Amino acid sequence: MSIFVKVINLYKKYGYDVKTGLNPMHFGGKAPLYFPFTYIFEKGSINELITGGGIAPVEVYMIESLSSVYEPKNIFIVGNAFGWSTIVMTLAFPKSKIVVIDAGIEGKDNMLGIELSNKIAKNENLNFIVKYGYSPQNNRDIIGKHFGDEKIDFVFIDGLHTNEQLLKDFYGVLDYVHENTIFLFHDVINWKMESAFLTIKNYLRSYNSTLLYRTTSGMAVCLPKQISDEISNIFDCFTENSNYLQIIKNSITTKAKIKSFIGSFLPKFLKDKIKKVID
């Protein structure tokens, strides 16, 4: 059974339905930062937990694919919400010790999400723990308590989605990693955090760092250059050819310029006709 199916069934067991992977085009093109991602509801109701979302189905698939060629011993995660991404990681890497830090301030149900996550971990014998705390302020205490002197092999950052905080979260783990640690970042493209990622890329000169355009949120990864070809290949399958990306970006820019030009002097009925052809 796939990890995606396992996690959905696990939440059902604890009284929650899952909303995930919806195409915004099925709903008038609205809410592209909401519909594709994962949220939970009290079973049989429309009472959604008010907290952050979880990774999208294609991102679950990427993590599951990675687990076929990678076995990190220690994983540190920034951001938990209601635990979807954490549980995906745990099922993908069952032998890993996973420690998660969450500030509990993302919506009124964030603390409930932390409690639910730890309840599931305890009852299902899953090897993770979610700790209340702020990144990077509480990293030293939490990481020191749960990992001791051992270094972190895999870091997943999905905290507050600002360039400033992404850098704080990244710099806040550097004392606890080693030269082969993999860094994975969520929502970099969707939440316009490319500038922070570029700073990280420039800092990690001995890494290959790339944006993962084939992931729903526009994730990003930093891989040590000496990492195995098998691991690199997994992430290569979730990015896109740079030449093709440039063609797409140029096409979008050209369309925008044409729309702006025709909008400056044509009557509305002609604008609408031309826009339909362009689109």
mmCIF file of N, CA and C in Angstrom, residues 43 50 111 118 148 151-152 162 195 206 211 213 239 253 257 260 267 272:
data_model
loop_
_atom_site.group_PDB
_atom_site.id
_atom_site.type_symbol
_atom_site.label_atom_id
_atom_site.label_comp_id
_atom_site.label_asym_id
_atom_site.label_seq_id
_atom_site.Cartn_x
_atom_site.Cartn_y
_atom_site.Cartn_z
ATOM 1 N N LYS A 43 -14.351 14.239 10.930
ATOM 2 C CA LYS A 43 -14.988 13.246 10.063
ATOM 3 C C LYS A 43 -16.487 13.517 9.912
ATOM 4 N N ILE A 50 -8.102 24.682 11.654
ATOM 5 C CA ILE A 50 -7.533 25.960 11.239
ATOM 6 C C ILE A 50 -6.059 25.988 11.623
ATOM 7 N N MET A 111 -2.046 23.999 17.958
ATOM 8 C CA MET A 111 -1.675 23.205 19.140
ATOM 9 C C MET A 111 -2.410 21.874 19.161
ATOM 10 N N ASN A 118 1.387 13.818 18.061
ATOM 11 C CA ASN A 118 2.070 13.035 19.097
ATOM 12 C C ASN A 118 1.218 11.859 19.574
ATOM 13 N N GLY A 148 21.269 14.403 20.864
ATOM 14 C CA GLY A 148 22.541 14.363 21.584
ATOM 15 C C GLY A 148 23.667 14.934 20.743
ATOM 16 N N LYS A 151 24.724 14.069 14.538
ATOM 17 C CA LYS A 151 24.391 15.085 13.552
ATOM 18 C C LYS A 151 23.112 14.712 12.797
ATOM 19 N N ILE A 152 22.505 15.730 12.184
ATOM 20 C CA ILE A 152 21.270 15.547 11.420
ATOM 21 C C ILE A 152 21.623 15.225 9.975
ATOM 22 N N THR A 162 8.341 33.210 4.756
ATOM 23 C CA THR A 162 8.935 34.486 4.376
ATOM 24 C C THR A 162 10.410 34.256 4.096
ATOM 25 N N SER A 195 14.609 34.391 -3.374
ATOM 26 C CA SER A 195 15.773 35.199 -2.991
ATOM 27 C C SER A 195 16.484 34.590 -1.790
ATOM 28 N N SER A 206 29.533 23.891 -1.845
ATOM 29 C CA SER A 206 29.892 22.493 -2.112
ATOM 30 C C SER A 206 28.655 21.636 -2.387
ATOM 31 N N LEU A 211 15.712 24.371 -7.750
ATOM 32 C CA LEU A 211 14.274 24.480 -7.529
ATOM 33 C C LEU A 211 13.584 23.290 -8.187
ATOM 34 N N TYR A 213 10.634 22.316 -9.859
ATOM 35 C CA TYR A 213 9.457 22.873 -10.539
ATOM 36 C C TYR A 213 8.328 21.864 -10.712
ATOM 37 N N THR A 239 12.479 18.203 -11.140
ATOM 38 C CA THR A 239 12.764 19.561 -11.585
ATOM 39 C C THR A 239 12.418 19.633 -13.073
ATOM 40 N N THR A 253 5.751 36.311 -20.473
ATOM 41 C CA THR A 253 6.080 37.743 -20.542
ATOM 42 C C THR A 253 5.559 38.353 -21.836
ATOM 43 N N LYS A 257 2.706 41.368 -22.357
ATOM 44 C CA LYS A 257 2.976 42.603 -23.096
ATOM 45 C C LYS A 257 1.928 42.831 -24.181
ATOM 46 N N SER A 260 -1.341 43.947 -22.599
ATOM 47 C CA SER A 260 -1.241 45.339 -22.163
ATOM 48 C C SER A 260 -1.358 46.289 -23.342
ATOM 49 N N PRO A 267 -11.497 48.359 -28.441
ATOM 50 C CA PRO A 267 -12.757 48.218 -27.718
ATOM 51 C C PRO A 267 -12.824 46.873 -27.029
ATOM 52 N N ASP A 272 -11.544 41.001 -25.855
ATOM 53 C CA ASP A 272 -11.944 39.679 -25.376
ATOM 54 C C ASP A 272 -11.642 38.608 -26.417
#
